Coordinates of C-alpha atoms in Angstrom, one line a residue:
X159 CA 41.2 128.7 -39.1
X160 CA 43.5 131.4 -40.6
X161 CA 43.1 135.2 -40.8
X162 CA 45.1 137.6 -42.9
X163 CA 44.7 141.3 -42.9
X164 CA 45.3 142.6 -46.4
X165 CA 44.8 146.3 -45.5
X166 CA 44.1 148.2 -42.3
X167 CA 42.3 150.9 -44.3
X168 CA 42.1 154.6 -43.6
X169 CA 38.8 155.2 -42.0
X170 CA 35.3 155.5 -43.3
X171 CA 36.1 156.0 -47.0
X172 CA 38.7 153.2 -47.1
X173 CA 37.6 150.3 -44.8
X174 CA 39.9 147.4 -43.9
X175 CA 40.2 144.3 -46.1
X176 CA 40.9 140.8 -44.9
X177 CA 41.0 137.1 -45.9
X178 CA 39.4 134.5 -43.6
X179 CA 40.2 130.8 -44.3
X180 CA 37.5 128.8 -42.5
X181 CA 36.4 125.1 -43.0
X182 CA 38.5 125.0 -46.1
X183 CA 36.8 128.0 -47.7
X184 CA 38.4 131.4 -48.3
X185 CA 36.3 134.5 -47.5
X186 CA 37.3 138.0 -48.7
X187 CA 36.0 140.5 -46.2
X188 CA 35.4 143.8 -48.2
X189 CA 37.0 145.0 -51.4
X190 CA 37.6 148.7 -51.0
X191 CA 39.5 151.3 -53.0
X192 CA 41.7 154.1 -51.6
X193 CA 40.2 157.2 -53.1
X194 CA 42.2 159.4 -50.8
X195 CA 45.3 158.6 -52.9
X196 CA 43.7 160.7 -55.7
X197 CA 45.3 163.7 -54.0
X198 CA 48.5 163.1 -55.9
X199 CA 46.8 164.1 -59.1
X200 CA 45.7 167.6 -60.2
X201 CA 42.1 168.3 -61.0
X202 CA 41.1 168.8 -64.6
X203 CA 42.6 172.1 -65.7
X204 CA 40.3 175.0 -66.5
X205 CA 42.2 175.7 -69.8
X206 CA 43.7 173.3 -72.4
X207 CA 47.3 174.5 -71.7
X208 CA 49.3 172.2 -69.5
X209 CA 49.6 173.4 -65.9
X210 CA 53.1 172.1 -65.4
X211 CA 55.9 172.8 -67.8
X212 CA 57.9 169.8 -69.0
X213 CA 61.1 171.8 -68.5
X214 CA 63.3 171.1 -65.5
X215 CA 61.0 168.5 -64.1
X216 CA 63.9 167.1 -62.2
X217 CA 64.0 170.2 -60.1
X218 CA 60.5 169.5 -58.7
X219 CA 61.9 167.3 -56.0
X220 CA 63.8 170.3 -54.6
X221 CA 60.7 172.6 -54.6
X222 CA 58.3 173.0 -51.8
X223 CA 55.0 171.2 -52.3
X224 CA 52.6 173.3 -54.3
X225 CA 49.9 173.0 -57.0
X226 CA 52.6 172.5 -59.7
X227 CA 53.9 169.5 -57.9
X228 CA 50.8 167.4 -58.5
X229 CA 50.6 164.9 -61.4
X230 CA 48.7 166.4 -64.4
X231 CA 47.4 163.3 -66.1
X232 CA 44.4 161.0 -66.1
X233 CA 44.5 159.4 -62.6
X234 CA 44.8 155.8 -61.8
X235 CA 43.1 154.4 -58.7
X236 CA 44.7 152.6 -55.8
X237 CA 43.3 149.2 -54.9
X238 CA 44.4 146.9 -52.0
X239 CA 47.9 146.0 -53.1
X240 CA 48.1 142.8 -51.0
X241 CA 45.0 141.5 -52.7
X242 CA 46.7 141.6 -56.1
X243 CA 49.1 138.9 -54.7
X244 CA 46.3 136.4 -54.2
X245 CA 45.0 134.1 -56.9
X246 CA 41.4 135.2 -57.2
X247 CA 40.3 131.8 -58.3
X248 CA 41.0 130.6 -54.8
X249 CA 38.5 133.0 -53.2
X250 CA 35.2 131.3 -52.5
X251 CA 33.1 134.1 -50.9
X252 CA 33.2 137.9 -50.8
X253 CA 31.3 139.6 -47.9
X254 CA 30.6 143.3 -48.3
X255 CA 30.1 145.3 -45.1
X256 CA 29.4 148.8 -46.5
X257 CA 28.9 150.7 -49.8
X258 CA 32.5 151.9 -49.5
X259 CA 33.6 148.3 -49.0
X260 CA 32.6 147.4 -52.5
X261 CA 34.2 150.3 -54.5
X262 CA 37.1 148.1 -55.6
X263 CA 34.9 145.1 -56.4
X264 CA 34.7 145.6 -60.2
X265 CA 38.5 145.3 -60.4
X266 CA 38.0 141.8 -59.0
X267 CA 34.9 140.6 -60.8
X268 CA 36.2 141.5 -64.2
X269 CA 39.0 139.0 -63.8
X270 CA 38.2 136.0 -65.9
X271 CA 39.3 133.6 -63.1
X272 CA 37.0 135.1 -60.5
X273 CA 34.1 132.8 -59.6
X274 CA 33.3 133.6 -55.9
X275 CA 29.9 134.3 -54.5
X276 CA 29.4 137.9 -53.5
X277 CA 27.1 138.8 -50.6
X278 CA 25.9 142.3 -49.5
X279 CA 22.8 143.8 -48.0
X280 CA 20.2 145.0 -50.4
X281 CA 20.8 148.7 -49.6
X282 CA 24.6 148.5 -49.5
X283 CA 24.6 146.8 -52.9
X284 CA 22.3 149.5 -54.4
X285 CA 24.1 152.5 -52.8
X286 CA 27.4 151.0 -53.7
X287 CA 26.3 150.6 -57.3
X288 CA 25.2 154.2 -57.5
X289 CA 28.5 155.4 -56.0
X290 CA 30.5 153.4 -58.5
X291 CA 28.4 154.7 -61.4
X292 CA 28.9 158.3 -60.1
X293 CA 32.7 157.8 -59.9
X294 CA 32.8 156.5 -63.5
X295 CA 30.7 159.5 -64.6
X296 CA 33.0 162.0 -62.9
X297 CA 36.1 160.3 -64.3
X298 CA 34.8 160.9 -67.8
X299 CA 35.9 164.6 -67.5
X300 CA 39.5 163.5 -67.3
X301 CA 39.1 161.3 -70.3
X302 CA 37.5 164.1 -72.3
X303 CA 40.4 166.4 -71.5
X304 CA 43.4 164.0 -71.7
X305 CA 42.1 161.5 -74.3
X306 CA 42.4 157.7 -74.2
X307 CA 44.7 156.3 -71.5
X308 CA 47.8 154.3 -72.5
X309 CA 49.0 151.2 -70.7
X310 CA 52.2 153.0 -69.6
X311 CA 51.4 156.7 -69.1
X312 CA 54.2 159.2 -69.0
X313 CA 53.9 160.0 -65.4
X314 CA 54.5 156.3 -64.4
X315 CA 58.0 156.3 -65.8
X316 CA 60.7 156.1 -63.2
X317 CA 62.3 159.4 -64.2
X318 CA 59.0 161.2 -63.7
X319 CA 58.3 159.4 -60.4
X320 CA 61.8 160.1 -59.1
X321 CA 61.3 163.8 -59.6
X322 CA 58.2 164.1 -57.4
X323 CA 58.3 165.6 -53.9
X324 CA 58.7 163.1 -51.1
X325 CA 55.1 163.7 -49.9
X326 CA 53.7 162.5 -53.2
X327 CA 56.1 159.5 -53.3
X328 CA 54.9 158.3 -49.9
X329 CA 51.3 158.2 -51.2
X330 CA 52.3 156.5 -54.5
X331 CA 54.6 153.9 -53.1
X332 CA 53.2 153.5 -49.6
X333 CA 55.2 153.3 -46.3
X334 CA 56.8 150.0 -47.3
X335 CA 57.6 151.2 -50.9
X336 CA 55.6 148.3 -52.4
X337 CA 52.3 150.1 -52.9
X338 CA 52.9 151.2 -56.5
X339 CA 51.5 147.8 -57.8
X340 CA 48.1 148.7 -56.6
X341 CA 47.5 151.5 -59.0
X342 CA 45.0 150.6 -61.8
X343 CA 43.0 152.3 -64.5
X344 CA 39.4 152.9 -63.4
X345 CA 36.8 150.3 -64.4
X346 CA 34.1 151.1 -66.9
X347 CA 30.3 151.4 -66.6
X348 CA 30.0 148.0 -68.2
X349 CA 32.4 146.6 -65.5
X350 CA 30.1 147.9 -62.8
X351 CA 27.0 146.4 -64.5
X352 CA 28.7 143.0 -64.8
X353 CA 29.9 143.3 -61.2
X354 CA 26.4 143.8 -59.8
X355 CA 25.2 140.7 -61.6
X356 CA 27.5 138.7 -59.4
X357 CA 26.2 140.2 -56.1
X358 CA 23.5 138.4 -54.1
X359 CA 21.7 140.8 -51.9
X360 CA 20.3 140.0 -48.4
X361 CA 18.1 141.6 -45.8
X362 CA 19.3 142.1 -42.2
X363 CA 19.3 138.8 -40.3
X364 CA 18.6 136.8 -43.4
X365 CA 20.6 133.6 -43.5
X366 CA 22.4 132.3 -46.6
X367 CA 24.2 129.0 -47.0
X368 CA 27.3 128.4 -49.0
X369 CA 28.1 124.9 -50.2
X370 CA 26.1 123.4 -47.3
X371 CA 28.8 124.3 -44.9
X372 CA 28.9 128.0 -44.1
X373 CA 25.8 129.9 -42.8
X374 CA 26.2 133.7 -43.1
X375 CA 24.0 136.5 -41.9
X376 CA 24.3 140.3 -42.0
X377 CA 23.4 142.5 -39.0
X378 CA 23.2 146.3 -38.9
X379 CA 26.5 148.0 -37.9
X380 CA 24.9 151.5 -37.7
X381 CA 27.8 153.1 -39.7
X382 CA 25.8 153.9 -42.8
X383 CA 22.5 153.0 -44.3
X384 CA 22.8 149.3 -45.3
X385 CA 26.2 148.7 -43.6
X386 CA 26.6 145.6 -41.6
X387 CA 28.6 143.2 -39.5
X388 CA 28.7 139.5 -40.5
X389 CA 28.2 136.3 -38.5
X390 CA 29.6 133.1 -40.0
X391 CA 28.7 129.7 -38.7
X392 CA 30.3 126.4 -39.6
X393 CA 30.3 122.9 -38.0
X394 CA 33.4 123.9 -36.0
X395 CA 31.9 127.1 -34.4
X396 CA 30.8 130.6 -35.1
X397 CA 32.7 133.8 -36.1
X398 CA 31.5 137.4 -35.8
X399 CA 33.2 140.0 -38.0
X400 CA 32.8 143.5 -36.4
X401 CA 33.6 146.3 -38.8
X402 CA 33.3 150.0 -38.0
X403 CA 30.0 150.4 -36.0
X404 CA 28.0 153.1 -34.5
X405 CA 25.5 152.5 -31.6
X406 CA 23.1 155.4 -32.2
X407 CA 23.5 156.7 -35.8
X408 CA 21.6 159.6 -37.3
X409 CA 19.9 157.8 -40.2
X410 CA 21.0 154.2 -40.3
X411 CA 19.5 151.4 -38.2
X412 CA 21.3 151.1 -34.9
X413 CA 24.2 148.7 -34.3
X414 CA 22.7 145.3 -33.7
X415 CA 25.3 143.9 -31.4
X416 CA 22.9 141.5 -29.6
X417 CA 22.8 139.3 -32.6
X418 CA 26.6 138.8 -32.3
X419 CA 26.5 137.6 -28.7
X420 CA 28.2 134.4 -27.7
X421 CA 30.1 134.0 -31.0
X422 CA 33.0 131.6 -30.6
X423 CA 35.4 134.0 -32.3
X424 CA 35.2 137.8 -32.9
X425 CA 37.3 139.4 -35.6
X426 CA 37.6 143.0 -34.4
X427 CA 38.1 145.2 -37.4
X428 CA 37.0 148.6 -36.2
X429 CA 40.1 150.7 -36.7
X430 CA 38.4 154.0 -36.0
X431 CA 39.2 153.7 -32.3
X432 CA 42.9 153.1 -33.2
X433 CA 43.0 156.5 -34.8
X434 CA 41.8 158.1 -31.6
X435 CA 44.1 156.2 -29.3
X436 CA 46.4 159.0 -28.6
X437 CA 43.6 161.4 -27.8
X438 CA 42.1 158.8 -25.5
X439 CA 45.3 158.2 -23.6
X440 CA 45.6 161.9 -23.0
X441 CA 42.1 162.2 -21.6
X442 CA 40.2 159.0 -21.0
X443 CA 37.2 160.7 -19.5
X444 CA 36.2 162.9 -22.5
X445 CA 35.0 161.7 -25.9
X446 CA 37.5 162.2 -28.7
X447 CA 34.7 163.7 -30.7
X448 CA 34.2 166.5 -28.2
X449 CA 35.0 169.3 -30.7
X450 CA 35.5 170.3 -34.3
X451 CA 39.0 170.5 -35.7
X452 CA 39.4 173.5 -38.0
X453 CA 42.9 174.8 -38.0
X454 CA 44.6 175.6 -41.3
X455 CA 47.4 178.0 -42.4
X456 CA 44.8 180.4 -43.9
X457 CA 42.0 180.0 -41.3
X458 CA 41.5 179.0 -37.7
X459 CA 38.1 178.6 -36.3
X460 CA 37.5 177.4 -32.7
X461 CA 34.2 175.7 -31.8
X462 CA 32.2 176.7 -28.7
X463 CA 30.7 173.3 -28.6
X464 CA 32.0 170.8 -26.1
X465 CA 30.7 167.3 -25.7
X466 CA 31.4 166.4 -22.2
X467 CA 30.4 162.8 -21.8
X468 CA 32.0 160.9 -19.0
X469 CA 32.9 157.3 -19.5
X470 CA 33.3 155.3 -16.2
X471 CA 34.9 152.0 -16.7
X472 CA 33.3 149.0 -14.9
X473 CA 36.3 147.0 -13.8
X474 CA 34.6 144.2 -11.9
X475 CA 31.6 142.1 -13.0
X476 CA 29.9 139.2 -11.5
X477 CA 28.4 136.5 -13.8
X478 CA 24.9 137.7 -12.9
X479 CA 25.2 141.4 -13.6
X480 CA 27.6 141.5 -16.6
X481 CA 24.8 141.8 -19.2
X482 CA 22.9 144.3 -17.2
X483 CA 25.9 146.5 -16.4
X484 CA 27.3 146.4 -19.9
X485 CA 23.9 147.2 -21.5
X486 CA 23.5 150.2 -19.3
X487 CA 27.0 151.3 -20.1
X488 CA 26.5 151.0 -23.9
X489 CA 23.2 152.9 -23.7
X490 CA 24.5 155.7 -21.4
X491 CA 26.0 157.8 -24.1
X492 CA 23.7 159.5 -26.6
X493 CA 25.7 159.4 -29.8
X494 CA 22.7 160.6 -31.7
X495 CA 22.5 163.8 -29.8
X496 CA 26.2 164.3 -30.1
X497 CA 26.1 164.0 -33.9
X498 CA 23.0 166.2 -34.2
X499 CA 24.9 169.0 -32.3
X500 CA 27.6 168.8 -35.0
X501 CA 25.0 169.2 -37.7
X502 CA 23.3 172.1 -35.9
X503 CA 26.7 173.8 -35.7
X504 CA 27.3 173.4 -39.4
X505 CA 23.8 174.8 -40.1
X506 CA 24.3 177.8 -37.9
X507 CA 27.7 178.5 -39.4
X508 CA 26.2 178.2 -42.9
X509 CA 23.4 180.6 -42.1
X510 CA 26.0 183.2 -40.8
X511 CA 28.0 183.0 -44.0
X512 CA 24.9 183.2 -46.2
X513 CA 23.8 186.3 -44.3
X514 CA 27.2 187.8 -45.1
X515 CA 26.5 187.3 -48.8
X516 CA 28.6 184.1 -49.3
X517 CA 27.7 180.6 -50.4
X518 CA 28.3 177.2 -48.8
X519 CA 29.9 174.2 -50.4
X520 CA 29.5 170.8 -48.8
X521 CA 31.4 167.9 -50.6
X522 CA 30.6 165.2 -48.0
X523 CA 30.4 161.6 -49.2
X524 CA 28.4 160.1 -46.3
X525 CA 24.9 159.7 -47.6
X526 CA 23.3 159.4 -44.3
X527 CA 24.9 162.7 -43.1
X528 CA 24.0 164.5 -46.3
X529 CA 20.3 163.5 -46.1
X530 CA 20.1 164.6 -42.5
X531 CA 22.0 167.8 -43.1
X532 CA 19.7 168.7 -46.0
X533 CA 16.8 168.5 -43.6
X534 CA 18.6 170.5 -40.9
X535 CA 19.5 173.2 -43.3
X536 CA 15.9 173.3 -44.6
X537 CA 14.7 173.9 -41.0
X538 CA 17.4 176.5 -40.4
X539 CA 16.5 178.4 -43.5
X540 CA 12.8 178.2 -42.6
X541 CA 13.4 179.6 -39.1
X542 CA 15.3 182.5 -40.6
X543 CA 12.7 183.0 -43.3
X544 CA 15.4 182.9 -46.0
X545 CA 14.7 181.9 -49.6
X546 CA 18.1 180.5 -50.4
X547 CA 18.4 177.6 -53.0
X548 CA 19.9 174.3 -52.0
X549 CA 21.5 172.5 -55.0
X550 CA 22.4 168.8 -54.9
X551 CA 24.6 168.1 -58.0
X552 CA 25.4 164.5 -58.8
X553 CA 24.8 162.1 -61.6
X554 CA 23.0 159.9 -59.2
X555 CA 21.3 162.6 -56.9
X556 CA 17.8 161.8 -58.0
X557 CA 18.1 158.1 -57.8
X558 CA 19.8 158.1 -54.4
X559 CA 17.4 160.5 -52.7
X560 CA 14.4 158.7 -54.2
X561 CA 15.8 155.3 -53.1
X562 CA 16.4 156.6 -49.5
X563 CA 12.7 157.4 -49.3
X564 CA 11.5 153.9 -50.0
X565 CA 13.6 152.0 -47.5
X566 CA 12.3 153.1 -44.1
X567 CA 12.8 149.6 -42.6
X568 CA 16.6 150.1 -43.0
X569 CA 16.6 153.4 -41.1
X570 CA 16.8 154.5 -37.5
X571 CA 13.7 154.4 -35.3
X572 CA 13.0 158.1 -35.5
X573 CA 12.8 158.0 -39.3
X574 CA 10.8 154.7 -39.2
X575 CA 8.3 156.4 -37.0
X576 CA 8.0 159.3 -39.4
X577 CA 7.3 156.8 -42.3
X578 CA 4.7 155.0 -40.2
X579 CA 2.9 158.3 -39.6
X580 CA 2.7 158.8 -43.3
X581 CA 5.4 161.4 -43.7
X582 CA 8.2 161.5 -46.2
X583 CA 11.3 159.9 -44.8
X584 CA 13.7 162.5 -46.2
X585 CA 12.6 165.9 -47.6
X586 CA 15.6 165.7 -49.9
X587 CA 13.4 163.4 -52.0
X588 CA 11.4 166.5 -53.2
X589 CA 13.2 167.5 -56.4
X590 CA 11.4 170.8 -57.1
X591 CA 9.9 173.6 -55.1
X592 CA 8.9 172.1 -51.8
X593 CA 7.0 173.4 -48.8
X594 CA 7.9 172.7 -45.3
X595 CA 6.3 174.2 -42.3
X596 CA 6.4 174.5 -38.6
X597 CA 3.3 175.4 -36.5
X598 CA 1.3 175.5 -39.8
X599 CA 3.3 178.4 -41.2
X600 CA 4.8 177.4 -44.5
X601 CA 7.5 178.9 -46.7
X602 CA 8.9 177.8 -50.0
X603 CA 12.0 175.8 -49.8
X604 CA 14.1 175.8 -53.0
X605 CA 15.7 172.4 -53.2
X606 CA 17.0 171.2 -56.6
X607 CA 18.6 167.9 -57.7
X608 CA 20.7 168.1 -60.9
X609 CA 22.9 165.5 -62.6
X610 CA 25.7 167.8 -63.7
X611 CA 27.3 171.2 -63.1
X612 CA 26.7 172.1 -66.7
X613 CA 23.1 171.1 -66.7
X614 CA 20.9 173.6 -68.6
X615 CA 18.3 173.5 -65.8
X616 CA 20.9 174.2 -63.2
X617 CA 22.1 177.2 -65.1
X618 CA 18.6 178.4 -65.4
X619 CA 17.8 178.1 -61.7
X620 CA 21.2 179.2 -60.4
X621 CA 21.4 182.0 -58.0
X622 CA 23.8 183.1 -55.3
X623 CA 24.1 182.9 -52.4
X624 CA 23.3 179.3 -52.3
X625 CA 24.1 176.0 -50.6
X626 CA 25.6 173.2 -52.8
X627 CA 26.0 169.5 -52.0
X628 CA 28.2 167.7 -54.5
X629 CA 31.0 165.2 -55.0
X630 CA 33.8 164.5 -54.6
X631 CA 35.4 164.8 -51.2
X632 CA 38.9 164.2 -52.7
X633 CA 38.6 167.6 -54.5
X634 CA 40.1 166.0 -57.6
X635 CA 37.0 165.2 -59.6
X636 CA 33.3 166.1 -59.8
X637 CA 31.4 169.4 -59.5
X638 CA 33.3 170.5 -56.4
X639 CA 36.4 171.4 -58.4
X640 CA 34.5 173.9 -60.5
X641 CA 32.7 175.5 -57.6
X642 CA 35.7 175.7 -55.4
X643 CA 37.6 177.6 -58.1
X644 CA 34.6 179.9 -58.2
X645 CA 34.5 180.7 -54.5
X646 CA 38.0 180.0 -53.2
X647 CA 38.7 183.8 -53.2
X648 CA 35.5 184.8 -51.4
X649 CA 36.1 185.3 -47.7
X650 CA 32.3 185.3 -47.1
X651 CA 31.9 181.7 -48.5
X652 CA 32.2 178.5 -46.5
X653 CA 33.6 175.1 -47.3
X654 CA 32.5 172.2 -45.1
X655 CA 34.8 169.1 -45.1
X656 CA 35.4 166.1 -42.9
X657 CA 38.2 165.5 -40.5
X658 CA 39.4 162.4 -42.4
X659 CA 40.3 164.6 -45.4
X660 CA 43.9 165.8 -45.6
X661 CA 42.9 169.4 -46.1
X662 CA 46.4 170.8 -46.8
X663 CA 46.9 168.5 -49.7
X664 CA 43.3 168.4 -50.9
X665 CA 43.0 172.1 -51.2
X666 CA 46.5 172.6 -52.7
X667 CA 45.4 173.1 -56.3
X668 CA 43.0 175.9 -55.2
X669 CA 45.6 177.7 -53.2
X670 CA 48.4 178.8 -55.6
X671 CA 51.4 180.5 -54.0
X672 CA 50.5 183.9 -55.4
X673 CA 46.9 183.8 -54.3
X674 CA 45.6 183.4 -50.8
X675 CA 42.8 180.9 -50.1
X676 CA 40.2 183.3 -48.7
X677 CA 37.3 180.9 -48.5
X678 CA 36.7 179.8 -44.9
X679 CA 37.0 176.1 -44.1
X680 CA 35.0 174.2 -41.5
X681 CA 36.4 170.7 -40.8
X682 CA 34.2 168.3 -38.8
X683 CA 34.9 164.9 -37.3
X684 CA 31.9 162.6 -37.7
X685 CA 31.6 159.4 -35.7
X686 CA 33.1 156.5 -37.7
X687 CA 33.1 153.6 -35.3
X688 CA 33.2 152.3 -31.8
X689 CA 35.2 154.5 -29.4
X690 CA 37.9 152.9 -27.3
X691 CA 35.9 153.7 -24.2
X692 CA 33.1 151.4 -25.4
X693 CA 35.0 148.6 -27.1
X694 CA 35.9 147.0 -23.7
X695 CA 32.3 147.1 -22.5
X696 CA 31.0 145.7 -25.8
X697 CA 33.2 142.7 -25.6
X698 CA 32.2 141.9 -22.1
X699 CA 28.6 142.0 -23.3
X700 CA 29.2 139.8 -26.3
X701 CA 31.0 137.2 -24.3
X702 CA 33.1 135.5 -27.0
X703 CA 35.6 132.8 -26.4
X704 CA 38.3 134.3 -28.5
X705 CA 38.9 137.8 -29.9
X706 CA 41.4 138.8 -32.7
X707 CA 42.5 142.5 -32.3
X708 CA 44.5 144.8 -34.5
X709 CA 48.1 144.9 -33.3
X710 CA 47.8 148.7 -32.8
X711 CA 45.4 148.0 -29.9
X712 CA 47.8 145.8 -28.0
X713 CA 49.1 148.5 -25.7
X714 CA 45.7 149.9 -25.1
X715 CA 44.3 146.5 -24.1
X716 CA 47.2 146.0 -21.7
X717 CA 46.6 149.3 -20.0
X718 CA 42.8 148.8 -19.7
X719 CA 42.5 145.3 -18.3
X720 CA 41.9 143.1 -21.3
X721 CA 44.4 140.7 -19.8
X722 CA 41.9 139.9 -17.1
X723 CA 39.0 139.1 -19.4
X724 CA 37.1 135.9 -19.7
X725 CA 38.1 135.4 -23.3
X726 CA 41.4 134.6 -24.9
X727 CA 42.8 137.0 -27.6
X728 CA 45.4 137.4 -30.2
X729 CA 46.6 140.2 -32.5
X730 CA 47.1 140.6 -36.2
X731 CA 49.2 142.8 -38.4
X732 CA 48.8 143.8 -42.0
X733 CA 49.9 141.0 -44.5
X734 CA 50.6 138.5 -41.7
X735 CA 48.8 135.3 -41.3
X736 CA 47.2 134.5 -37.9
X737 CA 46.2 131.0 -36.9
X738 CA 43.0 131.1 -34.8
X739 CA 42.1 127.9 -32.9
X740 CA 38.7 126.5 -33.2
X741 CA 37.0 126.7 -29.9
X742 CA 35.1 123.5 -30.4
X743 CA 37.4 120.5 -30.2
X744 CA 34.8 118.1 -31.6
X745 CA 32.2 118.6 -34.3
X746 CA 28.5 118.2 -33.5
X747 CA 26.5 115.5 -35.3
X748 CA 22.7 115.4 -35.6
X749 CA 21.4 111.9 -35.8
X750 CA 17.9 111.2 -37.3
X751 CA 15.3 109.8 -34.9
X752 CA 14.8 106.7 -37.0
X753 CA 18.5 105.8 -36.6
X754 CA 18.5 106.5 -32.9
X755 CA 15.7 104.0 -32.4
X756 CA 17.8 101.4 -34.2
X757 CA 20.8 101.8 -32.0
X758 CA 21.8 98.8 -29.9
X759 CA 24.6 99.9 -27.6
X760 CA 27.2 97.9 -25.8
X761 CA 29.4 99.0 -22.9
X762 CA 33.2 98.5 -22.9
X763 CA 33.9 98.4 -19.2
X764 CA 37.7 98.8 -19.3
X765 CA 37.6 101.7 -21.7
X766 CA 34.6 103.3 -20.0
X767 CA 32.9 103.7 -23.3
X768 CA 29.6 102.9 -24.9
X769 CA 29.6 101.9 -28.6
X770 CA 26.9 101.1 -31.2
X771 CA 26.9 100.1 -34.8
X772 CA 24.6 101.9 -37.2
X773 CA 24.1 102.3 -40.9
X774 CA 23.2 105.7 -42.4
X775 CA 24.1 108.5 -44.7
X776 CA 26.3 111.4 -43.5
X777 CA 25.2 114.7 -45.1
X778 CA 26.3 118.4 -44.6
X779 CA 23.6 121.0 -44.9
X780 CA 22.8 124.4 -43.5
X781 CA 26.2 124.4 -41.7
X782 CA 25.4 121.2 -39.7
X783 CA 26.5 117.6 -40.0
X784 CA 23.5 115.2 -40.0
X785 CA 23.3 111.4 -40.0
X786 CA 20.1 110.3 -41.8
X787 CA 18.6 107.0 -42.8
X788 CA 20.5 105.8 -45.9
X789 CA 19.1 104.4 -49.1
X790 CA 19.4 100.6 -48.9
X791 CA 19.5 100.5 -52.7

C-alpha cells in the first residue's frame, strides 16, 4: 500500500488532496481548488478605464504592495499542481470528503482520459454542485468586463510576472517556485453539469463496492453538512481516512468516530491542528479558539469572551478502561456551546453597529455557519424589536436554503428534534416576510433571498441599515465587492470575516493609499477540525494498528507521548510517496459449506501441517475472497 500527499491544503476552503494505492487500485482523496489564490487579482473595476497604467510596470516590484499592484485581468484558478503530474487515466476512484473537496473536480472530469468512479455523500454532492454553479455565475462578471479569455493572457508573460511584488509572486509560484503550472481557466456551467453526471452519491454508512475488491463507506465528520470521513476495506485489511472533523458541530451531524474504530490503518489528514500547533505549545491547557482575532492596521477590537476549557491528558490507560476514559474525554468539551458563543458575539456586535446607523456585511462561505447565524440574528433583532432587513444575495441562495430544510437526517440532533416536532429546520428557508415569535409575541422579520445584486426586486426592497450575507469570501468576485465599495468608508458599518482569510491582502483593493478604510472589521476563528488536545485521545479510542501522520505533527507527537502508544506510526510530506505495510500478513478466505463437507484432510507429521485437496471456484466479491463450488461443466 502506498500513500502520496499531493497537497496539504490551507484549511477549510482548501482541504488536503492525496493519492492512495491499495490492492492495485489508485484512489484520489478529494479534488479541491485554492480559491485563496484569487487574492493576486483585482476585483472587477467600477469603471471601464484600466486601474493600472501600462507605463513603467517594471517599477511595480519596487513599490510597496497596494491596490495598483494587483493583476487587473480575468483571473485563472489554482488547482492542485501535483495532481497535474499524474496520468488521470490511472486513477480508479475519487472519494470526496466535503463540498469544498470537489471544487476542482470539473477540471479532472472534463479530461477525455478520465474514467474513474466518483463517490460523495448526497448532500456534499448537491451543495458542491451549487457552489460550483455559483462560482461560474460570479465569474461571468469578469468575462463581461474583460471579454473572451486568450490561451496566453498578457499578465502571464514573464516580463509582467517579473515586475510583480514579491508577495504576489509567492502566491503565483508557490514556496517551491513550481506552482505556476496549477493555474487554469475556470470551467464552464456545462463542465459542472457533465461532472455531476459522473458522481455517485451515497448516504452515511452506505456501503459501495468497486470492482468486487474495495468496500467503501462514508461516515459523518461533523465539519460541514454532508462532509464525511471514509472507511475503505479490502482483502488485506481496512483503512480509515480522517479528514478535518468536528465533534459537536452547530448544524451538521456529529463526528461519527465510532464507525472508524479498529481500522487497521488510519490516514490522518486533519491539518487544522497543525495550524494551531504553536498556540498549543504556548498554552496546552487553553483551547486555541478561546478568543477572536481582530487586529488590523486600521482597526483593533478586543473580545471580552474567553473560552476557558481545560484539557487534562490521560497518560496511562489499562486495557479495560481505555474506551471509557477516552469517551469521557472526547465528550467533556462542549464545542457546540463554544461555537454558539462566537455567533452570539457576532450578533451582539451587529446589533450595536445597526443601532449606530451602519450596516453589516457577512461574506462567510460556511453554509452551516451562515444558516445558524441567520437564525441567531433573527432572534437578536426580535429581542431588540428592530425591523431591519436581512438580505441573502447569491445565485443559489433560494436553492441552498430550500435544500437545507429538506435534509433533517443529515443535521445535528438539535435540528433533527426541531424537524420531528414539525418545525422548520432553518428559518432562512422563508424567502419573504416571515414571522418569528417568542412567548407568543410575534414581530415581522424581513428576510429576503435574491439571486444577484442588480436584481430589480432587491433594488425595490433595499433599505439601510441592513444585514447582508453574500459571496465571495475572497473579496475578488460576487456581490461583496460592490457592497464593500459602498460601505468601506462608513465607520458605523461592520464587516465580518473568518480568521482563515488574509485580511490585509483581501481588503487591499478597498483601502487605497489616499483613503482610509473606516469600516470596522470583525475576524472570527470558527472551528475547522480536531484540536491537538483531542487527537491523542481520539487515536487511543480508535485503536488502529498503524497511523500515518503529517510530518508537521512529528515534534508534537514526540512531546506528547505518541512514542508510547499501542500502534505503530509513520509520517508523510507533500509530494513524497510513503509505503504503508499491510497489517494482515495473510489474506482471509471464505470457503463454502458444501466444499468444507467434501474435505478429506491428511496430516504431515514432520511438517506439522494438515493438507486437503479440493476443487472449487475462487471469486472476489464485496471485498472478500470466497471459494465456492465450481461448475463441473
